[in-house]
Structures are given as C-alpha cells and as structure tokens.
Tab-separated table of C-alpha atoms in Angstrom:
chain	number	residue	atom	x	y	z
A	1	UNK	CA	95.429	234.194	-49.952
A	2	UNK	CA	95.113	234.542	-46.007
A	3	UNK	CA	94.614	238.238	-44.838
A	4	UNK	CA	93.674	238.037	-40.994
A	5	UNK	CA	90.057	239.776	-40.219
A	6	UNK	CA	92.078	241.838	-37.515
A	7	UNK	CA	90.309	245.244	-36.031
A	8	UNK	CA	93.438	247.454	-38.004
A	9	UNK	CA	93.207	245.331	-41.418
A	10	UNK	CA	88.874	245.731	-41.092
A	11	UNK	CA	89.703	249.579	-40.171
A	12	UNK	CA	91.863	250.084	-43.442
A	13	UNK	CA	90.716	250.868	-47.066
A	14	UNK	CA	91.276	248.521	-49.019
A	15	UNK	CA	91.894	249.855	-52.717
A	16	UNK	CA	91.925	247.761	-56.371
A	17	UNK	CA	93.093	248.251	-59.648
A	18	UNK	CA	90.720	247.230	-62.839
A	19	UNK	CA	92.899	246.730	-65.605
A	20	UNK	CA	94.596	243.516	-65.038
A	21	UNK	CA	93.697	242.934	-61.673
A	22	UNK	CA	89.775	243.091	-61.154
A	23	UNK	CA	89.661	242.582	-64.783
A	24	UNK	CA	92.032	239.711	-66.775
A	25	UNK	CA	92.053	242.478	-69.847
A	26	UNK	CA	92.676	246.295	-70.173
A	27	UNK	CA	89.403	248.738	-71.058
A	28	UNK	CA	91.564	251.103	-72.533
A	29	UNK	CA	92.783	248.605	-75.568
A	30	UNK	CA	89.595	247.122	-75.906
A	31	UNK	CA	87.941	250.285	-76.257
A	32	UNK	CA	90.146	251.188	-79.186
A	33	UNK	CA	89.339	247.704	-81.194
A	34	UNK	CA	85.788	249.034	-80.639
A	35	UNK	CA	86.792	252.446	-81.947
A	36	UNK	CA	87.945	250.812	-84.986
A	37	UNK	CA	85.427	248.530	-85.380
A	38	UNK	CA	83.318	251.079	-85.747
A	39	UNK	CA	85.158	253.293	-88.048
A	40	UNK	CA	88.469	252.310	-89.062
A	41	UNK	CA	89.226	256.110	-89.910
A	42	UNK	CA	90.080	256.727	-86.505
A	43	UNK	CA	92.890	254.886	-87.258
A	44	UNK	CA	93.972	258.684	-88.135
A	45	UNK	CA	92.904	260.402	-85.075
A	46	UNK	CA	94.265	257.918	-82.469
A	47	UNK	CA	97.970	259.550	-83.128
A	48	UNK	CA	96.817	262.927	-82.942
A	49	UNK	CA	94.742	262.236	-79.329
A	50	UNK	CA	98.204	260.604	-78.011
A	51	UNK	CA	100.360	263.594	-79.079
A	52	UNK	CA	97.874	265.188	-76.543
A	53	UNK	CA	98.320	262.994	-73.540
A	54	UNK	CA	96.894	259.741	-72.266
A	55	UNK	CA	94.305	261.614	-70.461
A	56	UNK	CA	93.212	263.495	-73.375
A	57	UNK	CA	92.979	259.760	-75.607
A	58	UNK	CA	90.880	258.082	-72.896
A	59	UNK	CA	88.533	261.142	-72.977
A	60	UNK	CA	87.987	261.035	-76.673
A	61	UNK	CA	87.471	257.020	-76.967
A	62	UNK	CA	84.990	257.290	-73.921
A	63	UNK	CA	82.740	259.679	-75.649
A	64	UNK	CA	82.642	257.435	-78.761
A	65	UNK	CA	82.402	253.644	-77.566
A	66	UNK	CA	81.302	252.336	-74.383
A	67	UNK	CA	82.286	248.465	-73.069
A	68	UNK	CA	79.750	245.903	-72.031
A	69	UNK	CA	80.633	245.859	-68.789
A	70	UNK	CA	78.401	243.352	-67.925
A	71	UNK	CA	80.265	241.125	-69.510
A	72	UNK	CA	83.996	242.040	-68.756
A	73	UNK	CA	86.541	238.696	-67.814
A	74	UNK	CA	86.394	239.580	-63.924
A	75	UNK	CA	88.257	237.785	-61.512
A	76	UNK	CA	85.214	236.289	-60.239
A	77	UNK	CA	87.619	234.315	-57.065
A	78	UNK	CA	88.778	238.064	-56.453
A	79	UNK	CA	85.318	239.616	-56.723
A	80	UNK	CA	84.114	237.094	-53.762
A	81	UNK	CA	86.584	238.203	-51.829
A	82	UNK	CA	86.279	241.702	-51.773
A	83	UNK	CA	82.756	241.385	-50.736
A	84	UNK	CA	83.225	239.122	-47.764
A	85	UNK	CA	86.108	242.451	-46.547
A	86	UNK	CA	82.901	244.646	-47.366
A	87	UNK	CA	81.094	242.505	-44.910
A	88	UNK	CA	83.566	242.492	-42.389
A	89	UNK	CA	83.374	246.457	-42.726
A	90	UNK	CA	86.571	247.328	-44.902
A	91	UNK	CA	85.873	249.759	-47.038
A	92	UNK	CA	86.389	249.041	-50.566
A	93	UNK	CA	88.027	251.754	-53.046
A	94	UNK	CA	88.082	251.399	-56.968
A	95	UNK	CA	91.476	252.925	-57.571
A	96	UNK	CA	91.969	253.050	-61.723
A	97	UNK	CA	93.659	254.947	-64.547
A	98	UNK	CA	90.218	253.783	-66.504
A	99	UNK	CA	88.331	256.780	-67.634
A	100	UNK	CA	85.788	258.501	-65.370
A	101	UNK	CA	82.933	257.001	-67.646
A	102	UNK	CA	84.207	253.438	-67.799
A	103	UNK	CA	85.229	253.161	-63.997
A	104	UNK	CA	81.812	254.573	-62.747
A	105	UNK	CA	79.876	251.780	-65.236
A	106	UNK	CA	81.883	249.033	-63.727
A	107	UNK	CA	81.449	250.162	-60.032
A	108	UNK	CA	77.706	250.412	-60.452
A	109	UNK	CA	77.586	247.304	-61.875
A	110	UNK	CA	79.312	245.512	-59.235
A	111	UNK	CA	77.749	247.100	-56.433
A	112	UNK	CA	80.123	246.836	-53.761
A	113	UNK	CA	82.346	249.943	-54.066
A	114	UNK	CA	82.821	252.716	-51.290
A	115	UNK	CA	84.523	254.873	-53.168
A	116	UNK	CA	85.801	255.383	-56.810
A	117	UNK	CA	88.727	257.105	-57.819
A	118	UNK	CA	89.267	257.334	-61.834
A	119	UNK	CA	90.866	259.300	-64.751
A	120	UNK	CA	89.219	262.296	-66.172
A	121	UNK	CA	89.540	264.374	-69.396
A	122	UNK	CA	92.569	266.130	-68.034
A	123	UNK	CA	94.120	263.898	-65.510
A	124	UNK	CA	95.493	260.589	-66.198
A	125	UNK	CA	95.542	258.295	-62.850
A	126	UNK	CA	97.952	256.586	-63.031
A	127	UNK	CA	101.267	255.004	-61.464
A	128	UNK	CA	102.774	258.123	-59.357
A	129	UNK	CA	99.493	260.096	-59.806
A	130	UNK	CA	97.573	257.306	-58.466
A	131	UNK	CA	99.432	257.089	-55.433
A	132	UNK	CA	99.371	260.787	-54.616
A	133	UNK	CA	95.731	260.595	-54.529
A	134	UNK	CA	95.426	257.703	-52.522
A	135	UNK	CA	98.134	259.139	-50.107
A	136	UNK	CA	95.972	262.510	-50.065
A	137	UNK	CA	92.830	260.907	-49.267
A	138	UNK	CA	94.091	257.632	-46.853
A	139	UNK	CA	97.713	259.087	-45.689
A	140	UNK	CA	100.632	257.052	-46.706
A	141	UNK	CA	100.588	253.697	-45.204
A	142	UNK	CA	97.157	254.324	-44.410
A	143	UNK	CA	95.664	251.737	-47.540
A	144	UNK	CA	96.035	248.858	-48.615
A	145	UNK	CA	96.840	247.745	-52.629
A	146	UNK	CA	95.578	245.369	-54.577
A	147	UNK	CA	97.433	245.590	-58.675
A	148	UNK	CA	98.789	243.650	-61.078
A	149	UNK	CA	101.876	245.380	-62.884
A	150	UNK	CA	104.895	247.493	-63.102
A	151	UNK	CA	102.457	250.394	-62.836
A	152	UNK	CA	101.175	249.743	-59.540
A	153	UNK	CA	104.607	249.500	-57.777
A	154	UNK	CA	104.810	253.168	-57.306
A	155	UNK	CA	101.158	252.824	-55.272
A	156	UNK	CA	102.515	249.622	-53.885
A	157	UNK	CA	105.302	251.357	-52.156
A	158	UNK	CA	102.971	253.890	-50.431
A	159	UNK	CA	100.683	251.391	-49.130
A	160	UNK	CA	100.305	249.614	-45.574
A	161	UNK	CA	100.267	246.390	-47.466
A	162	UNK	CA	100.894	245.613	-50.837
A	163	UNK	CA	98.232	242.584	-52.720
A	164	UNK	CA	99.605	241.515	-56.390
A	165	UNK	CA	97.229	239.718	-58.491
A	166	UNK	CA	97.794	238.016	-61.806
A	167	UNK	CA	101.010	236.569	-63.748
A	168	UNK	CA	102.842	239.832	-64.563
A	169	UNK	CA	106.686	239.460	-64.024
A	170	UNK	CA	106.787	242.943	-62.472
A	171	UNK	CA	103.899	241.846	-60.104
A	172	UNK	CA	105.674	238.553	-59.633
A	173	UNK	CA	108.973	239.904	-58.643
A	174	UNK	CA	108.022	242.722	-56.506
A	175	UNK	CA	105.887	240.011	-54.647
A	176	UNK	CA	109.206	238.299	-54.175
A	177	UNK	CA	111.353	241.302	-53.456
A	178	UNK	CA	109.124	242.974	-51.027
A	179	UNK	CA	107.736	239.502	-49.843
A	180	UNK	CA	103.681	241.218	-50.567
A	181	UNK	CA	100.644	239.312	-50.508
A	182	UNK	CA	99.861	237.394	-53.922
A	183	UNK	CA	96.059	236.615	-54.466
A	184	UNK	CA	96.248	233.159	-56.204
A	185	UNK	CA	93.413	232.799	-59.065
A	186	UNK	CA	92.699	229.238	-60.282
A	187	UNK	CA	95.147	227.840	-62.262
A	188	UNK	CA	94.312	227.580	-66.416
A	189	UNK	CA	93.215	224.695	-67.760
A	190	UNK	CA	95.440	224.770	-70.453
A	191	UNK	CA	99.261	225.874	-71.083
A	192	UNK	CA	100.250	229.084	-72.179
A	193	UNK	CA	101.418	227.192	-75.047
A	194	UNK	CA	98.439	225.376	-75.709
A	195	UNK	CA	96.241	228.696	-75.387
A	196	UNK	CA	98.361	230.521	-77.960
A	197	UNK	CA	98.548	227.936	-80.553
A	198	UNK	CA	94.541	227.718	-80.305
A	199	UNK	CA	94.090	231.586	-80.215
A	200	UNK	CA	96.283	231.640	-83.566
A	201	UNK	CA	94.587	228.855	-84.918
A	202	UNK	CA	97.223	226.525	-86.079
A	203	UNK	CA	94.508	223.854	-86.975
A	204	UNK	CA	93.514	226.224	-89.757
A	205	UNK	CA	96.513	226.078	-91.584
A	206	UNK	CA	95.396	223.038	-93.121
A	207	UNK	CA	93.754	225.596	-95.335
A	208	UNK	CA	96.521	226.675	-97.242
A	209	UNK	CA	97.802	223.246	-97.958
A	210	UNK	CA	95.837	224.713	-100.889
A	211	UNK	CA	98.485	226.255	-101.908
A	212	UNK	CA	100.435	222.697	-103.048
A	213	UNK	CA	97.613	221.996	-105.402
A	214	UNK	CA	98.959	223.782	-108.494
A	215	UNK	CA	102.440	221.796	-108.025
A	216	UNK	CA	101.067	218.469	-107.077
A	217	UNK	CA	98.749	218.847	-110.432
A	218	UNK	CA	101.964	219.646	-112.328
A	219	UNK	CA	103.670	216.476	-111.203
A	220	UNK	CA	106.451	216.825	-113.883
A	221	UNK	CA	107.969	219.580	-112.422
A	222	UNK	CA	108.117	218.904	-109.011
A	223	UNK	CA	111.808	219.020	-107.578
A	224	UNK	CA	113.279	219.719	-104.132
A	225	UNK	CA	113.444	223.844	-104.819
A	226	UNK	CA	109.777	223.876	-105.638
A	227	UNK	CA	108.692	221.821	-102.744
A	228	UNK	CA	110.900	224.035	-100.534
A	229	UNK	CA	109.490	227.379	-102.358
A	230	UNK	CA	105.817	225.991	-101.581
A	231	UNK	CA	106.193	225.351	-97.823
A	232	UNK	CA	108.170	229.278	-97.610
A	233	UNK	CA	105.110	230.277	-98.954
A	234	UNK	CA	102.636	228.033	-96.914
A	235	UNK	CA	104.658	228.985	-93.614
A	236	UNK	CA	103.975	233.319	-95.066
A	237	UNK	CA	100.242	232.200	-95.800
A	238	UNK	CA	100.054	230.697	-92.447
A	239	UNK	CA	101.443	233.378	-90.321
A	240	UNK	CA	99.206	236.246	-92.358
A	241	UNK	CA	96.236	234.673	-91.728
A	242	UNK	CA	96.677	234.533	-88.147
A	243	UNK	CA	97.856	237.549	-87.725
A	244	UNK	CA	94.053	238.232	-89.160
A	245	UNK	CA	92.536	235.566	-86.723
A	246	UNK	CA	94.290	237.547	-84.192
A	247	UNK	CA	92.934	240.486	-85.252
A	248	UNK	CA	89.341	239.636	-86.074
A	249	UNK	CA	89.464	238.304	-82.712
A	250	UNK	CA	90.361	241.871	-81.255
A	251	UNK	CA	87.795	243.591	-83.569
A	252	UNK	CA	84.709	241.114	-81.959
A	253	UNK	CA	85.898	240.899	-78.897
A	254	UNK	CA	82.228	242.005	-77.374
A	255	UNK	CA	80.042	240.476	-79.800
A	256	UNK	CA	82.354	236.890	-79.347
A	257	UNK	CA	81.431	237.285	-75.201
A	258	UNK	CA	77.793	237.265	-76.655
A	259	UNK	CA	78.068	234.072	-77.822
A	260	UNK	CA	77.901	230.816	-75.919
A	261	UNK	CA	81.162	229.082	-77.088
A	262	UNK	CA	83.242	232.147	-78.303
A	263	UNK	CA	83.378	233.816	-75.225
A	264	UNK	CA	85.910	230.775	-74.195
A	265	UNK	CA	88.216	232.058	-76.300
A	266	UNK	CA	91.493	233.359	-75.268
A	267	UNK	CA	90.968	236.862	-76.138
A	268	UNK	CA	87.466	237.266	-75.116
A	269	UNK	CA	88.241	235.581	-71.831
A	270	UNK	CA	90.884	237.531	-70.725
A	271	UNK	CA	93.597	234.474	-71.033
A	272	UNK	CA	95.590	236.317	-73.568
A	273	UNK	CA	95.794	240.105	-72.871
A	274	UNK	CA	94.664	242.334	-75.445
A	275	UNK	CA	97.854	244.515	-76.018
A	276	UNK	CA	99.682	240.796	-76.428
A	277	UNK	CA	97.491	239.601	-79.040
A	278	UNK	CA	97.801	242.991	-80.766
A	279	UNK	CA	101.390	242.839	-80.773
A	280	UNK	CA	101.703	238.942	-81.852
A	281	UNK	CA	99.070	239.974	-84.706
A	282	UNK	CA	101.466	242.634	-85.938
A	283	UNK	CA	104.612	240.731	-85.591
A	284	UNK	CA	103.325	237.818	-87.629
A	285	UNK	CA	102.152	239.710	-90.347
A	286	UNK	CA	106.035	241.243	-90.500
A	287	UNK	CA	107.636	238.677	-90.660
A	288	UNK	CA	105.012	236.724	-93.251
A	289	UNK	CA	105.983	239.562	-95.772
A	290	UNK	CA	109.371	238.889	-94.918
A	291	UNK	CA	109.491	235.478	-95.484
A	292	UNK	CA	107.776	236.681	-99.153
A	293	UNK	CA	110.578	238.767	-100.415
A	294	UNK	CA	112.314	235.579	-100.902
A	295	UNK	CA	109.630	234.584	-103.606
A	296	UNK	CA	108.630	235.859	-106.610
A	297	UNK	CA	107.160	239.435	-106.356
A	298	UNK	CA	103.869	237.956	-107.729
A	299	UNK	CA	103.192	235.887	-104.371
A	300	UNK	CA	103.957	239.305	-102.434
A	301	UNK	CA	101.135	240.739	-104.219
A	302	UNK	CA	98.536	237.865	-103.860
A	303	UNK	CA	99.529	237.688	-99.934
A	304	UNK	CA	98.730	241.545	-99.532
A	305	UNK	CA	95.467	241.053	-101.385
A	306	UNK	CA	94.755	238.010	-99.055
A	307	UNK	CA	95.533	240.469	-96.477
A	308	UNK	CA	93.377	243.142	-97.507
A	309	UNK	CA	90.577	240.877	-98.378
A	310	UNK	CA	90.659	239.499	-95.101
A	311	UNK	CA	90.938	242.678	-92.960
A	312	UNK	CA	87.585	244.039	-95.268
A	313	UNK	CA	86.027	240.746	-94.590
A	314	UNK	CA	86.385	241.335	-90.431
A	315	UNK	CA	85.410	245.098	-90.550
A	316	UNK	CA	82.795	244.950	-93.038
A	317	UNK	CA	82.046	241.721	-95.659
A	318	UNK	CA	81.272	239.335	-93.477
A	319	UNK	CA	78.047	241.063	-92.384
A	320	UNK	CA	76.859	241.127	-96.216
A	321	UNK	CA	74.976	238.022	-96.728
A	322	UNK	CA	75.491	237.400	-100.225
A	323	UNK	CA	79.104	239.181	-100.099
A	324	UNK	CA	79.793	236.953	-97.362
A	325	UNK	CA	80.039	233.884	-98.611
A	326	UNK	CA	81.647	235.266	-101.795
A	327	UNK	CA	84.269	236.182	-100.183
A	328	UNK	CA	85.215	233.493	-98.327
A	329	UNK	CA	85.263	231.222	-101.596
A	330	UNK	CA	87.490	233.901	-103.270
A	331	UNK	CA	89.742	233.249	-99.990
A	332	UNK	CA	90.336	229.854	-100.609
A	333	UNK	CA	91.025	230.289	-104.131
A	334	UNK	CA	93.556	232.927	-103.511
A	335	UNK	CA	95.580	229.945	-101.862
A	336	UNK	CA	95.481	227.920	-104.873
A	337	UNK	CA	96.727	231.142	-106.923
A	338	UNK	CA	99.724	231.558	-104.564
A	339	UNK	CA	100.818	228.217	-105.052
A	340	UNK	CA	101.229	228.903	-108.488
A	341	UNK	CA	102.943	232.140	-108.519
A	342	UNK	CA	105.161	230.736	-105.768
A	343	UNK	CA	106.609	228.348	-108.203
A	344	UNK	CA	106.254	230.833	-111.190
A	345	UNK	CA	103.936	228.603	-112.894
A	346	UNK	CA	100.592	229.306	-114.306
A	347	UNK	CA	96.956	227.945	-113.284
A	348	UNK	CA	94.545	226.910	-115.631
A	349	UNK	CA	91.066	228.607	-115.621
A	350	UNK	CA	89.663	225.104	-115.187
A	351	UNK	CA	90.843	224.768	-112.368
A	352	UNK	CA	90.474	228.231	-110.925
A	353	UNK	CA	86.492	228.129	-111.886
A	354	UNK	CA	85.929	224.435	-110.087
A	355	UNK	CA	87.863	226.093	-107.358
A	356	UNK	CA	85.827	228.696	-107.043
A	357	UNK	CA	82.491	226.832	-107.493
A	358	UNK	CA	83.739	223.805	-105.036
A	359	UNK	CA	84.490	226.939	-101.849
A	360	UNK	CA	81.367	228.678	-102.688
A	361	UNK	CA	79.211	225.231	-102.320
A	362	UNK	CA	81.274	224.625	-98.944
A	363	UNK	CA	80.848	228.510	-97.797
A	364	UNK	CA	76.951	228.155	-98.649
A	365	UNK	CA	77.319	224.993	-96.043
A	366	UNK	CA	79.035	226.959	-93.529
A	367	UNK	CA	77.021	229.539	-93.257
A	368	UNK	CA	73.553	227.341	-93.426
A	369	UNK	CA	74.868	225.441	-90.273
A	370	UNK	CA	75.583	228.369	-88.738
A	371	UNK	CA	72.353	230.006	-89.358
A	372	UNK	CA	70.808	226.460	-88.140
A	373	UNK	CA	72.456	226.432	-84.817
A	374	UNK	CA	71.366	230.687	-84.639
A	375	UNK	CA	67.864	229.100	-84.290
A	376	UNK	CA	68.469	227.496	-81.141
A	377	UNK	CA	68.896	231.454	-79.983
A	378	UNK	CA	65.628	233.103	-82.042
A	379	UNK	CA	66.554	236.427	-82.765
A	380	UNK	CA	70.020	236.772	-81.239
A	381	UNK	CA	72.091	238.347	-83.776
A	382	UNK	CA	74.846	236.368	-85.611
A	383	UNK	CA	77.821	237.031	-83.899
A	384	UNK	CA	80.437	238.866	-85.583
A	385	UNK	CA	77.622	239.860	-88.432
A	386	UNK	CA	75.023	242.105	-88.893
A	387	UNK	CA	72.492	239.809	-90.600
A	388	UNK	CA	70.048	238.577	-88.230
A	389	UNK	CA	69.234	234.581	-87.554
A	390	UNK	CA	65.763	233.911	-90.017
A	391	UNK	CA	63.541	231.325	-90.360
A	392	UNK	CA	65.080	228.208	-92.625
A	393	UNK	CA	62.225	228.062	-94.786
A	394	UNK	CA	62.209	231.704	-95.560
A	395	UNK	CA	65.490	231.232	-96.550
A	396	UNK	CA	65.020	228.510	-98.749
A	397	UNK	CA	62.413	230.454	-100.586
A	398	UNK	CA	64.626	233.673	-101.050
C-alpha cells in the first residue's frame, strides 16, 4: 500500500479497528470459548447476557476471562506500517468495539496508540456508534480509517480515506466500489482448502477405518450392502471427529499459542476465524447425526457416546493423567463397536479385550513421547493438559 506522507495525511488522525484488522481473530469469540473452557455451565448464562444487549454480554465476559494479548495473531506488517506512520507525526487511534478491558490491554502491549476508543459496560462501540464517536472527535472526513468487514462500512463512509484490510468479501467489495485503499498482507503459504483440510484433521480419519474391522473379521457376510453401510458410518464418524477437533482447537486456542508447533495451527494463528470454525464444527456435527439416522439406532447411540466422551476429554479428562490414556484407548475401542452396530452385527468379548489393551498401549506410548519432548522446555505445562512435565525416571518409578 502506498500512502504518500504529505502534510494533509500526516495531520489526519489514523483510526484502526482491532478485531479482524489489527489482529486476524476476534477477541469476543475467543473470550467466549475461554469462558466455556473455564466452566462449561457458562453456556447457560450466555443467552441471558445476550438478551440484555451486546455491551452487557461483553462486560460480563470481560469480568471473568482475560485473553493473553501478547500472543494474539497480530498482522505484523500492519503494525510495522502503523509505527512508521506514527514516527512521521500522525496520531494513531485504536477504535474498536472490543470491551474497554481488552482494548486497553492491547494498546498498552503495542505501545504506539495515542488514543483508544472502546465499548463500555453499557455502550457497544460498533458500526454506526463508532462512526458517530469518531465524527464527534475528529469531524466528518476528518480521519482515515482501517477496517475489515461489513460493520466498518458506516465508519468508512464518514472517513476522509477508507482503508480495507483482510480478505472478507464486504471489505473487498467496498474497496472495489469506493476505490478505497487496500492494505495487502503477506499471502498465505497454503490455499484456503488445504488450511481447512489440515484444521479438520482429514489425515486423522484413518483412525475411523477401525469401523471396518468387525466386517472384515466376519468376511463370510461381506456384501455390497454391508460395505456401503460401513462407509456411511465411516463418513458420519469422520465428520463427528472433525467437529470435535475444531471444538478442541477453539477451547485450547490460548494454550496452543504457547506451544512451539501448535501455535501454527489454523485457528490459533488466525488463518481460520474463530466464528467460521465454530459454525463448521456445528454443521459437521449436524450432518454426522443426520447420516447416522440411515443406520441402526444403536449406531446413533454409539456416535452420541463418542461425541460426549470426546467433548468431556477436551474439556476435562485430558488433564487427568491416568484417565487421559484410558479415555484414548476407549475411544479407539468405541470405533470397533460402531462398525459392528452399523451392520447390526456382534463383536466378540475377545476382540473388545484385545482392542482395549492394544489401544491402551498405544495411548501410553503416545503420552510418553509427549512428556519426553516436553523436557526440552523444563517446567512448561503440557499444552492442553493440566499436569506438568515430570522427570522420566520419576515417572518410571511411579
């Protein structure tokens, strides 16, 4: 982007949106999942807060959780450009609908904002309200504004110069129709499709091939119908699993950002917006259970058990050292059971016993490797889990 540093430009305050603009995420949605991770019962309070207005919702959430603003997915190129603009003498203003507590924390962390406008406990500073506030402060056409989406259109219309950021359709359309400046960030290293495929863990769908084990063992009953039935069950289980993978990444977003490799995942890095991930997670779950209705009722029951168990694992069980590996082993065994119920078949006690012990061994090896790797960062919490890294000799003696 090329904006000439003429006197008029330097004398014009530069106002910057936060969510989706300065950062590639949305602090409200992130805070919601932080709140749910803290206590899932907050799910029942959220609708009540929403009924009292968005400002009230933001205030109630801000009272209870505080995102780590030092690890948010900032647009580094934009921050560098803003710092250069300030050095030229421009007034830089953070104008955000984010709650006061979060907005001030971000401004203090970055350290180059001359003024901060934000939502309060009673007033939501979004769209028209933000436009009105900035006009009151600087006059109509008396400021430049950087935004990223449809909520910013009202502000762009009042600005001297509109600057769009990101790839949202509303921003790109406004930029084209109004000949607005567009801040070009570094292009993503992967296509959007590949980013999504990695986020929903398509490679992990291989685990669901365990549904075929009971059918293969009962080879004398294999026919086109049973194969088609198990394939349908495989798809349902895979979509359900991907739904949970997305939910897990949303719940662990802050912890993943502290991890040396997980911070590169699509959700914590901001490549996939939090809201989009939540919507796709819900959609996958609905489709998974819709497909299960074409299979025996027992299969739907096992699929429900799988979903409930994996959610419990994401929220709590994975932070319990022994329960952690037992749950992992159980989830693998559930897949074998699901394959049998999909074709209304039975599974022997011997197969279940073998599966449980075999998968328990795999789970223990998996966790052992994770703890071994964690020793590289002594004392650091194992990401997504509440237990601490320990000395392997001590672990072996317990």
